[in-house]
Coordinates of C-alpha atoms in Angstrom, one line a residue:
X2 CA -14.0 74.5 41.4
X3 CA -15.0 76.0 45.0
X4 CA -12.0 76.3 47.2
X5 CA -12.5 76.4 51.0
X6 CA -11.8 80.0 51.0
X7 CA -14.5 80.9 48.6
X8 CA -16.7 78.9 51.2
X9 CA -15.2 80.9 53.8
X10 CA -16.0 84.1 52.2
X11 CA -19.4 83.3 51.0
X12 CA -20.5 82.3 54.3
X13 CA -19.0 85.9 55.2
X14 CA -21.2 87.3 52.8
X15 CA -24.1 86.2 53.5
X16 CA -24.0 85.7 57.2
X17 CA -25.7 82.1 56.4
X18 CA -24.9 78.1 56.4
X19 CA -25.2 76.6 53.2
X20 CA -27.5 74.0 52.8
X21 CA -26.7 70.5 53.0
X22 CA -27.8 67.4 51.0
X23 CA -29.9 66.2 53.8
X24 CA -32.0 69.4 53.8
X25 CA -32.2 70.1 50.1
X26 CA -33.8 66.3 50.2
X27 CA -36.3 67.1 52.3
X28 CA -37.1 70.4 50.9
X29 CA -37.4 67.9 47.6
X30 CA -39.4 65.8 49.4
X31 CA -41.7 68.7 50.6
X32 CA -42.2 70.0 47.2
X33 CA -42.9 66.6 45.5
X34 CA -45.8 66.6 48.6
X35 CA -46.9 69.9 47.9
X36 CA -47.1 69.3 44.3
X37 CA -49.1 66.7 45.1
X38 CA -51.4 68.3 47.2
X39 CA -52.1 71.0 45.1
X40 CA -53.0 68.1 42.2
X41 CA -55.6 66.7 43.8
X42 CA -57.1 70.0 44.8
X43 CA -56.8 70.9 41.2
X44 CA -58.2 67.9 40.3
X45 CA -61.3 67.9 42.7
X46 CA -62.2 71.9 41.1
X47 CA -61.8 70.6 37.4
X48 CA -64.0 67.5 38.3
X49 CA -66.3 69.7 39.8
X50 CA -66.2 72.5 36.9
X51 CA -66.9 69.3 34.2
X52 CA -70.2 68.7 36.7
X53 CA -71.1 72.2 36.9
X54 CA -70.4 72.0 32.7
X55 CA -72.6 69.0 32.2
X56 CA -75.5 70.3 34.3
X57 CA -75.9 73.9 32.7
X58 CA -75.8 71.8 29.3
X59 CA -78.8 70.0 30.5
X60 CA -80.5 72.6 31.8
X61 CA -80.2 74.5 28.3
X62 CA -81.5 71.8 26.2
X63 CA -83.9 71.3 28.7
X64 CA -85.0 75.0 28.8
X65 CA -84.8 75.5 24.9
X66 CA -87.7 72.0 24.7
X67 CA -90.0 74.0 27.3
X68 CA -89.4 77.4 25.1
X69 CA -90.1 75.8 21.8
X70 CA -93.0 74.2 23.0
X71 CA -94.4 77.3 24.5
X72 CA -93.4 79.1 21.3
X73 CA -95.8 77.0 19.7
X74 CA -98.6 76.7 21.6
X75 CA -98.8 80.6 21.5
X76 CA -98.6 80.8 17.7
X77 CA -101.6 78.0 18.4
X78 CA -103.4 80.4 20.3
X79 CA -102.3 83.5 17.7
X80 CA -103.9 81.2 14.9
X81 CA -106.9 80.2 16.4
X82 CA -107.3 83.8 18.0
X83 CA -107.2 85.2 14.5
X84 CA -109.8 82.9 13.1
X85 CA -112.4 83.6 16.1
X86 CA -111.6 87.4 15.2
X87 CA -112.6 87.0 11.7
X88 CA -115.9 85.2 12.4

């Protein structure tokens, strides 16, 4: 156990108070807000990212419909320009 000469000398040390329940409390208490804080702001990005996710998904499947149907209307085109050629 601490003796009130090891406080002494400590204190010496260090050339600083120790810190005492009341402040180690609200130092908890500022953590526990921080952590908080930094939660929601982590929460707000990841919804955001999942959004952001979501919409490029669309967009793909949306892009790769237009491409395939372009695909085929210029093998269409490739057919019916090879037929005309042979005539």
């Amino acid at each position: 156990m601490i003796t009130d000469n090891d406080i002494r000398k400590l204190k010496k040390e260090f050339k600083k108070d120790f810190a005492t329940k009341t402040e180690l409390n609200l130092l908890r208490q500022d953590l526990n807000n921080f952590k908080k804080s930094v939660d929601i702001r982590f929460t707000v990005v990841e919804d955001a990212i999942d959004n952001l996710s979501r919409d490029l998904a669309d967009f793909r499947e949306q892009t790769t419909k237009s491409l395939d149907w372009l695909v085929g209307a210029f093998k269409k085109f490739d057919e019916e320009h090879t037929i005309l050629s042979m005539r």
